[in-house]
Short mmCIF file of N, CA and C in Angstrom, two decimals:
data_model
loop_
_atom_site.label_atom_id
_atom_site.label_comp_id
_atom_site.label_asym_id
_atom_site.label_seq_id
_atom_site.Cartn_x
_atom_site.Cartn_y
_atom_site.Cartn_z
N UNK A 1 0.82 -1.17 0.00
CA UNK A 1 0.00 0.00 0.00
C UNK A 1 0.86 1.24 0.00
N UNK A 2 0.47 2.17 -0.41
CA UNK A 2 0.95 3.34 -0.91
C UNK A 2 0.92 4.29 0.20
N UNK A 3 1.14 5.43 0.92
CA UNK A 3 1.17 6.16 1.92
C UNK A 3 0.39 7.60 1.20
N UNK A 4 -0.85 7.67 1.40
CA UNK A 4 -1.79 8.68 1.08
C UNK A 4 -1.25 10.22 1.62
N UNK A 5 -0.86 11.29 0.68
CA UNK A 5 -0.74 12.12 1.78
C UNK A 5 -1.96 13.21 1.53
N UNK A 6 -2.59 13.70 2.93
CA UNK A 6 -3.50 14.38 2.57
C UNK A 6 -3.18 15.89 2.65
N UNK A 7 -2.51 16.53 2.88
CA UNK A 7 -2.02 18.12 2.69
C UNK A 7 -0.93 18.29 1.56
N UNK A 8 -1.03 19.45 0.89
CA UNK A 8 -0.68 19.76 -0.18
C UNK A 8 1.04 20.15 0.70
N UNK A 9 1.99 19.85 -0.92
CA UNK A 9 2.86 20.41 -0.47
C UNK A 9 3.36 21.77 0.24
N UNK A 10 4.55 22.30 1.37
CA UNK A 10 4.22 23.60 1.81
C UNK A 10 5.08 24.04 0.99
N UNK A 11 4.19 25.75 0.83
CA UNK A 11 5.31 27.01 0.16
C UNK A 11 4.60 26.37 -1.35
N UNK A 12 4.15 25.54 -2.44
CA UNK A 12 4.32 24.72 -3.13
C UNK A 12 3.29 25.77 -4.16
N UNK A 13 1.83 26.31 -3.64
CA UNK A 13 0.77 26.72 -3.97
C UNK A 13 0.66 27.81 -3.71
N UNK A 14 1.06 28.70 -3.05
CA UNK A 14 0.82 29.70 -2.34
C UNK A 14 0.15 30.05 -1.45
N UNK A 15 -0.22 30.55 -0.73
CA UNK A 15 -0.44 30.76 0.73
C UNK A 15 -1.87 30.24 1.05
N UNK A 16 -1.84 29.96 2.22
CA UNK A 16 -3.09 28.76 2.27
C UNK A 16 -4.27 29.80 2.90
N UNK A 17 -5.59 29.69 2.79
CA UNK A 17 -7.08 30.13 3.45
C UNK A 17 -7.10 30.88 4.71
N UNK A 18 -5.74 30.72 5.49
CA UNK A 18 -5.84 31.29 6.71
C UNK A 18 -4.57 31.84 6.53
N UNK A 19 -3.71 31.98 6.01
CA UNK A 19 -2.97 33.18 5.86
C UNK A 19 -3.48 34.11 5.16
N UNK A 20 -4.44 34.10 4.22
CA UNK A 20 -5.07 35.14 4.24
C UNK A 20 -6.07 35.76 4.35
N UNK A 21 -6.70 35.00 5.14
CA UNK A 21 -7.50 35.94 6.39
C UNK A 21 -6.83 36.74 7.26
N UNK A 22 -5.70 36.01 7.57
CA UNK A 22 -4.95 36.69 8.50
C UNK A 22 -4.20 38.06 7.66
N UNK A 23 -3.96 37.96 6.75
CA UNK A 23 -3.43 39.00 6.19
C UNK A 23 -4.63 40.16 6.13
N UNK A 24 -5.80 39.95 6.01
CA UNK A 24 -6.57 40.60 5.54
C UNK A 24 -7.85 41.25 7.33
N UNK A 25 -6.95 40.59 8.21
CA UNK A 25 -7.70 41.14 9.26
C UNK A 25 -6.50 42.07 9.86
N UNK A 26 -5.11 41.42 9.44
CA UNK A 26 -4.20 42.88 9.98
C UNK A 26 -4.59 44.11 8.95
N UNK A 27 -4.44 44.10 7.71
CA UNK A 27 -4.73 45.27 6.97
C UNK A 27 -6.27 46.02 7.56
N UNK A 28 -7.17 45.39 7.85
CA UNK A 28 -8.48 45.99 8.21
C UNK A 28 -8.48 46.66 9.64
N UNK A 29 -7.43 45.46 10.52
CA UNK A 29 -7.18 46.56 11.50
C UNK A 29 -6.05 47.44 11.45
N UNK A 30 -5.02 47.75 11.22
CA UNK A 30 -4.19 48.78 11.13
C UNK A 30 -5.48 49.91 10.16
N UNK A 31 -6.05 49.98 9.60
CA UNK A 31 -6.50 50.95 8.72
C UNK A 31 -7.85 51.48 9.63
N UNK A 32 -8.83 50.49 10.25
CA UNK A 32 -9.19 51.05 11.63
C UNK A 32 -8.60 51.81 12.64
N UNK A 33 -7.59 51.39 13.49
CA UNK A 33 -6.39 51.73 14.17
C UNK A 33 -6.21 53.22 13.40
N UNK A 34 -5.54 53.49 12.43
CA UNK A 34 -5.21 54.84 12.15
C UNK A 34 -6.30 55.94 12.11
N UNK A 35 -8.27 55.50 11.89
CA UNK A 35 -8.41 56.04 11.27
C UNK A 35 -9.09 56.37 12.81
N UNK A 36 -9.18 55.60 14.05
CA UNK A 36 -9.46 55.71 15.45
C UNK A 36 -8.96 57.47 15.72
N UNK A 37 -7.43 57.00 15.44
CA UNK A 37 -6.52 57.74 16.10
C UNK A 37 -6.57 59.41 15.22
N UNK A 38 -6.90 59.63 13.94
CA UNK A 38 -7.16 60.48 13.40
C UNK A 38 -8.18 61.40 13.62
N UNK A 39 -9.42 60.63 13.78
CA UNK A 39 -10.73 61.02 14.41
C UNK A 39 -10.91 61.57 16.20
N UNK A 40 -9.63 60.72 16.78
CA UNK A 40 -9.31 61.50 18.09
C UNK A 40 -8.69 62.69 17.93
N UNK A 41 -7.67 62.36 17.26
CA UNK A 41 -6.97 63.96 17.35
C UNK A 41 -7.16 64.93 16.69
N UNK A 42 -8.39 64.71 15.55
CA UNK A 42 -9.52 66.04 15.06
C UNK A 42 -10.86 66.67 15.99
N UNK A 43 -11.60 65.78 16.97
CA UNK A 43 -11.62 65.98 17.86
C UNK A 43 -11.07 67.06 18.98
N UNK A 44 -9.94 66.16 19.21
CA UNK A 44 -9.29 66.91 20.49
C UNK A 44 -8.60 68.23 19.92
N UNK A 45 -8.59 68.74 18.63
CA UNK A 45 -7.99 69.70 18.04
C UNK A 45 -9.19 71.03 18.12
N UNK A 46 -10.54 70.28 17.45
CA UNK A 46 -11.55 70.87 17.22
C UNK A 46 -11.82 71.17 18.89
N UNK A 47 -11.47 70.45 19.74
CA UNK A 47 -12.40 70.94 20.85
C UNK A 47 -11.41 72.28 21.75
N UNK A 48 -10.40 72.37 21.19
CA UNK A 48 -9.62 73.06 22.14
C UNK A 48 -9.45 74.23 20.96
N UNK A 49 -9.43 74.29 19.98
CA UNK A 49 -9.69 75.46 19.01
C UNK A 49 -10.68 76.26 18.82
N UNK A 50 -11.79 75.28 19.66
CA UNK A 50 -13.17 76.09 19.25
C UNK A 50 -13.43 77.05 20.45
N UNK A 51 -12.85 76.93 21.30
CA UNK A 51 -13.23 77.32 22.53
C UNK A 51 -12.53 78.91 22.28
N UNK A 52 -12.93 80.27 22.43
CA UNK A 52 -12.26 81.49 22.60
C UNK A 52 -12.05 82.19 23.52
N UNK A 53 -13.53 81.67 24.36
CA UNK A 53 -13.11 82.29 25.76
C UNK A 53 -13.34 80.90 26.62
N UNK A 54 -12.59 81.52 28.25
CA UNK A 54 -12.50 80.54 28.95
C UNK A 54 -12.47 81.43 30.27
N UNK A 55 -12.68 80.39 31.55
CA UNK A 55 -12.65 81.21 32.74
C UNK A 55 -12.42 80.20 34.02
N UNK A 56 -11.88 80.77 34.99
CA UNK A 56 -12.04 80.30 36.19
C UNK A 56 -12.00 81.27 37.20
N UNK A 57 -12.99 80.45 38.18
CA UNK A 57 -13.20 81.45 39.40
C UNK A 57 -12.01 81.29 40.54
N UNK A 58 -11.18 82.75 40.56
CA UNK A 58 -10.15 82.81 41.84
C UNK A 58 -10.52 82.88 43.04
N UNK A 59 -11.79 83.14 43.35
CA UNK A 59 -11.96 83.07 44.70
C UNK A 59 -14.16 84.05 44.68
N UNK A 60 -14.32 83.67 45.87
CA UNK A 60 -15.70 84.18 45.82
C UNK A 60 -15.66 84.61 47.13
N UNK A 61 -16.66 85.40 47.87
CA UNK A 61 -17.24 85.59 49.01
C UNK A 61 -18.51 85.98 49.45
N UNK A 62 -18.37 85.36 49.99
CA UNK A 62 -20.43 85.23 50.64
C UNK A 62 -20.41 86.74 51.86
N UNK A 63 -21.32 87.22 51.17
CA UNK A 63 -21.15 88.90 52.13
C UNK A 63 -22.33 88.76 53.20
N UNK A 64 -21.52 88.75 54.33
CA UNK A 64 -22.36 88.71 55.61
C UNK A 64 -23.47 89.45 55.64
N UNK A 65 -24.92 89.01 56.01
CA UNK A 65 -26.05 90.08 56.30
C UNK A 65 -26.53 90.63 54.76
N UNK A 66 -26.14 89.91 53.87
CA UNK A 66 -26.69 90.20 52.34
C UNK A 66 -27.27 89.15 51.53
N UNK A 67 -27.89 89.14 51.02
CA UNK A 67 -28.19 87.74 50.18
C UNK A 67 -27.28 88.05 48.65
N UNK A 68 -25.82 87.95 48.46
CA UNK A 68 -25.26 87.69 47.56
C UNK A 68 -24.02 87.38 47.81
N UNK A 69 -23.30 86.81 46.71
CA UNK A 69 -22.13 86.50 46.45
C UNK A 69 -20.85 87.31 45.53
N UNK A 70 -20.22 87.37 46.12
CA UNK A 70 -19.22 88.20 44.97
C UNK A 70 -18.15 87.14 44.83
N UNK A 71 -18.19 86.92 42.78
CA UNK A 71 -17.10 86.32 42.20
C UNK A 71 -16.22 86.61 41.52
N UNK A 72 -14.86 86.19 41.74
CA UNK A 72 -13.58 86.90 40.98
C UNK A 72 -13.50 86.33 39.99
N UNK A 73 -13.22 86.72 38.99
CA UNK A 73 -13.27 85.40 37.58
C UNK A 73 -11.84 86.16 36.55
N UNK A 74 -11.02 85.19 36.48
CA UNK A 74 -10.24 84.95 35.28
C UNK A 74 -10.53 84.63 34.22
N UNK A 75 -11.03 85.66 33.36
CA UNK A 75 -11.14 85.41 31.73
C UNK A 75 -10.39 85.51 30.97
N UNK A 76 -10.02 84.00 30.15
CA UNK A 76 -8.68 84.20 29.09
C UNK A 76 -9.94 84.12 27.42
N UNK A 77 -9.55 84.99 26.97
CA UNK A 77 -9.97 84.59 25.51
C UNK A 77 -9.09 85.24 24.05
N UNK A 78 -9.81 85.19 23.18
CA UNK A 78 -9.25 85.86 22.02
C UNK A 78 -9.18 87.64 21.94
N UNK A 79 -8.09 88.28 21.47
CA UNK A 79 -8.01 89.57 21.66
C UNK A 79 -9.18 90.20 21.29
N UNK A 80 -10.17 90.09 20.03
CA UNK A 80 -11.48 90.32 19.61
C UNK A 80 -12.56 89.27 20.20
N UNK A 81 -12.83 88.58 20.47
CA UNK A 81 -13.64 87.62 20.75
C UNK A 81 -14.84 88.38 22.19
N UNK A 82 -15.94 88.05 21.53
CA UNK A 82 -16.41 88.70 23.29
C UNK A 82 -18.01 87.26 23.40
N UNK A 83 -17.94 87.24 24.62
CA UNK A 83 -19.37 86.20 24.80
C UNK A 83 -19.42 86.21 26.42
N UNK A 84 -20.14 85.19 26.99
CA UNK A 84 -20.84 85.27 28.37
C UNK A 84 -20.28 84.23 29.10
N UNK A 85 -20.18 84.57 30.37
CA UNK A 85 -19.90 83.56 31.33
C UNK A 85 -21.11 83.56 32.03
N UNK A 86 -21.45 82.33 32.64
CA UNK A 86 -22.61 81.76 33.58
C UNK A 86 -21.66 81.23 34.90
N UNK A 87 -22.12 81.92 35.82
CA UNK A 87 -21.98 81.80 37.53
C UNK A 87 -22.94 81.38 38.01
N UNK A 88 -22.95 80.27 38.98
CA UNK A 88 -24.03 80.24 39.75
C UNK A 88 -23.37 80.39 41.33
N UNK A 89 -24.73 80.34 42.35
CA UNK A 89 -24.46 80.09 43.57
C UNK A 89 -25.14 79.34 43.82
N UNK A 90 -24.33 78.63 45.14
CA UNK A 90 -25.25 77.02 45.26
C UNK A 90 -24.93 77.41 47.59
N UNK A 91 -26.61 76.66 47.45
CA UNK A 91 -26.67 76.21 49.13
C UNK A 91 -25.47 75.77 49.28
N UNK A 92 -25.79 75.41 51.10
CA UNK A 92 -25.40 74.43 51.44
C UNK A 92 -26.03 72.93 51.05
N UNK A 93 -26.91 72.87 51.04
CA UNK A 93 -27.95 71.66 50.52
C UNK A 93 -27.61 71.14 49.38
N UNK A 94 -26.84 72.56 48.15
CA UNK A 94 -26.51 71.87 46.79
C UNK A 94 -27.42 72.40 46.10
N UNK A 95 -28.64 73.10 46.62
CA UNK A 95 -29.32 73.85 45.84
C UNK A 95 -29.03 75.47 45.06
N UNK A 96 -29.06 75.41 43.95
CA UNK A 96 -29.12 76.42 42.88
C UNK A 96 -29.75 77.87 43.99
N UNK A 97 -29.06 78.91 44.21
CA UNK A 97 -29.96 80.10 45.06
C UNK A 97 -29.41 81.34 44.30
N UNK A 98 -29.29 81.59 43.01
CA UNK A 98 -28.81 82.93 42.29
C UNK A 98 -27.61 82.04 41.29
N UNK A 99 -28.31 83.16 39.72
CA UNK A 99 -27.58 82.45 38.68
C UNK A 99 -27.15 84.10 37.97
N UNK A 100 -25.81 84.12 37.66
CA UNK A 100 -25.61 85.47 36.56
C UNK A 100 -24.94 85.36 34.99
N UNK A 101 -25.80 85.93 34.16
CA UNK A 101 -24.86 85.52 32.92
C UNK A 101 -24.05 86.70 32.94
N UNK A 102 -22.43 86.55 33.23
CA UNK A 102 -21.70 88.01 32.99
C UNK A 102 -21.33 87.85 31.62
N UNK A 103 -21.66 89.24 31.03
CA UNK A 103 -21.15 89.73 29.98
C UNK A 103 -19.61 90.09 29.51
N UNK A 104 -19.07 88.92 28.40
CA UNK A 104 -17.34 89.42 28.38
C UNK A 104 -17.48 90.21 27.17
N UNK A 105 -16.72 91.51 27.16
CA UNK A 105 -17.19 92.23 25.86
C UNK A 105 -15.73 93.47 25.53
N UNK A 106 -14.99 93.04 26.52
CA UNK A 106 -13.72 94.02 26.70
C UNK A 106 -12.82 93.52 25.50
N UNK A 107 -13.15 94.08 24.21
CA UNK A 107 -12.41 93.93 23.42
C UNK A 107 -10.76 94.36 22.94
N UNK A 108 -10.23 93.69 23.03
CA UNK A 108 -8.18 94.49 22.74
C UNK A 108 -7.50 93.73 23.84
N UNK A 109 -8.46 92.82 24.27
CA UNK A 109 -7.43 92.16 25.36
C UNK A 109 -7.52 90.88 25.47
N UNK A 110 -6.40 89.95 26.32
CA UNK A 110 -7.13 88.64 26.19
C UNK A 110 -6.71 88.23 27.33
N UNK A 111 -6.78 88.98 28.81
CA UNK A 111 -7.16 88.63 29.59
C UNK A 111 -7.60 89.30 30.41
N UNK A 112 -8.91 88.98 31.09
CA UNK A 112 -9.54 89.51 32.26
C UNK A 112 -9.90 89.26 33.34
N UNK A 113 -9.92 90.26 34.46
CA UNK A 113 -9.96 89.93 36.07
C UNK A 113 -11.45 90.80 36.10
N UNK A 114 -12.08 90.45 36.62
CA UNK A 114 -13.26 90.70 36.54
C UNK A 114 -14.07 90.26 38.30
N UNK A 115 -15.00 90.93 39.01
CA UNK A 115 -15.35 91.05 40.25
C UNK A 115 -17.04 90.97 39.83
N UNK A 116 -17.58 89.43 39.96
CA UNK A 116 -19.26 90.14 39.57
C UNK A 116 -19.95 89.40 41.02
N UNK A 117 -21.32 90.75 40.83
CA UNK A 117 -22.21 90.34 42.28
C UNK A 117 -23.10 89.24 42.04
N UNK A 118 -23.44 88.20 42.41
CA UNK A 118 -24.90 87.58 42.34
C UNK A 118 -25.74 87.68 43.52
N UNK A 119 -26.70 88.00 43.33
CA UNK A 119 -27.84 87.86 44.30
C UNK A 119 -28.61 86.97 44.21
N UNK A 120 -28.83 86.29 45.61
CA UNK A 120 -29.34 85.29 45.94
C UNK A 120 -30.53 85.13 46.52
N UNK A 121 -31.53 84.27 46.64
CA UNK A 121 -32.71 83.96 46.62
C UNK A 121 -32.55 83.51 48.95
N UNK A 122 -31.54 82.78 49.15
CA UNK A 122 -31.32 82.95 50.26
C UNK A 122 -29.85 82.95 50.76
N UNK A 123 -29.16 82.25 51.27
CA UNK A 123 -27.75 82.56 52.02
C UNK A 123 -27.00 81.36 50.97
N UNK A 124 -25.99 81.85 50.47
CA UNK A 124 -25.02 81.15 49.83
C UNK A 124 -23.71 80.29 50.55
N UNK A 125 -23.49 79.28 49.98
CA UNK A 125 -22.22 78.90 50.60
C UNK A 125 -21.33 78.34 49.97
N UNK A 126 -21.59 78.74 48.59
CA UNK A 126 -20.08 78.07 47.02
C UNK A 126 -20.81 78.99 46.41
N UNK A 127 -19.78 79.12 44.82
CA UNK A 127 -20.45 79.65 43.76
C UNK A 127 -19.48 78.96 42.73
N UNK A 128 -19.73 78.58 41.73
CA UNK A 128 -19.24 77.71 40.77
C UNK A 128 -19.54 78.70 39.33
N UNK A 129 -18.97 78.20 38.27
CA UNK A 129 -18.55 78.52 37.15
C UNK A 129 -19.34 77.46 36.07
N UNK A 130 -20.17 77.41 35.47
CA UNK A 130 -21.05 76.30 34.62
C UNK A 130 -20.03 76.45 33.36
N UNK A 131 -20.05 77.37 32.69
CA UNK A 131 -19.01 77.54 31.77
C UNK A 131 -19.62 78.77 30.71
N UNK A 132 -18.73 79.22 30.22
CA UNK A 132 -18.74 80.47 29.29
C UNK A 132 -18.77 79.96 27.59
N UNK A 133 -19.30 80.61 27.00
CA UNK A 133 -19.85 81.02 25.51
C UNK A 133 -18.97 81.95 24.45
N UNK A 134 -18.98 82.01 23.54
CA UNK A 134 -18.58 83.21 22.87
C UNK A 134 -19.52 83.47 21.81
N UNK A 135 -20.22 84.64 21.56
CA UNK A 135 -21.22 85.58 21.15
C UNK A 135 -20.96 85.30 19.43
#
C-alpha cells in the first residue's frame, strides 16, 4: 500500500485560506487603528480650538447680612472675541440660590480679572462657574 498524503505540499501553492484571512484582518485593523486615532486627534484639536473664551473662578465671598455673592473670575480669551460667562451660587444643601450671565465684551485684550455680584434667593455657601460662551 501506498502512503496517502492528505495536505498539499508547503510554500508549493501559495499561501493557504488562513494566511489570508490573516493578512486581511491585519490590513483591516491597522486601517481602523489609524483612522481611530485620526478622528481622536480632530476631535481633540476641534475641541480646544473652538473654545475662545474661557474662565475660572479665583476666589468668591459670601457677604455677611446680604443675600449675595461676589465672584472673581479669570477670563482668558481671544483679543477680539467677546461672549458670556454663567456663575451660579449654590446652598449648602446643593441647591441652585442665584444664577448670573456676565457679559465678556472688553475687546483688545485677552485677559480679564473681573469682580461680579450675584444675588441670591437665600444665604449662599459656594459659587461655581457652569461655563462660558462666545457671542
Amino acid at each position: 500500500m501506498a502512503a496517502v498524503r492528505e495536505e498539499l505540499p508547503q510554500g508549493r501553492y501559495g499561501r493557504s485560506a488562513d494566511e489570508r484571512a490573516d493578512r486581511r484582518l491585519k490590513i483591516l485593523g491597522a486601517v481602523l487603528g489609524t483612522g481611530m486615532i485620526a478622528m481622536t486627534g480632530w476631535f481633540g484639536y476641534d475641541y480646544i480650538a473652538g473654545q475662545s473664551i474661557s474662565a475660572e473662578v479665583i476666589k468668591f465671598d459670601v457677604v455677611d447680612g446680604a443675600r449675595e455673592v461676589q465672584v472673581h473670575l479669570e477670563v482668558r480669551k481671544d483679543a477680539g472675541a467677546t461672549g458670556t460667562c454663567t456663575v451660579r451660587a449654590l446652598a449648602e444643601d446643593g441647591a441652585e440660590v442665584g444664577r448670573l450671565d456676565a457679559r465678556i465684551d472688553d475687546a483688545g485684550t485677552d485677559r480679564i480679572d473681573r469682580v461680579v455680584t450675584i444675588r441670591t434667593t437665600r444665604e449662599a455657601t459656594a459659587a461655581e462657574l457652569k461655563g462660558c460662551t462666545a457671542a
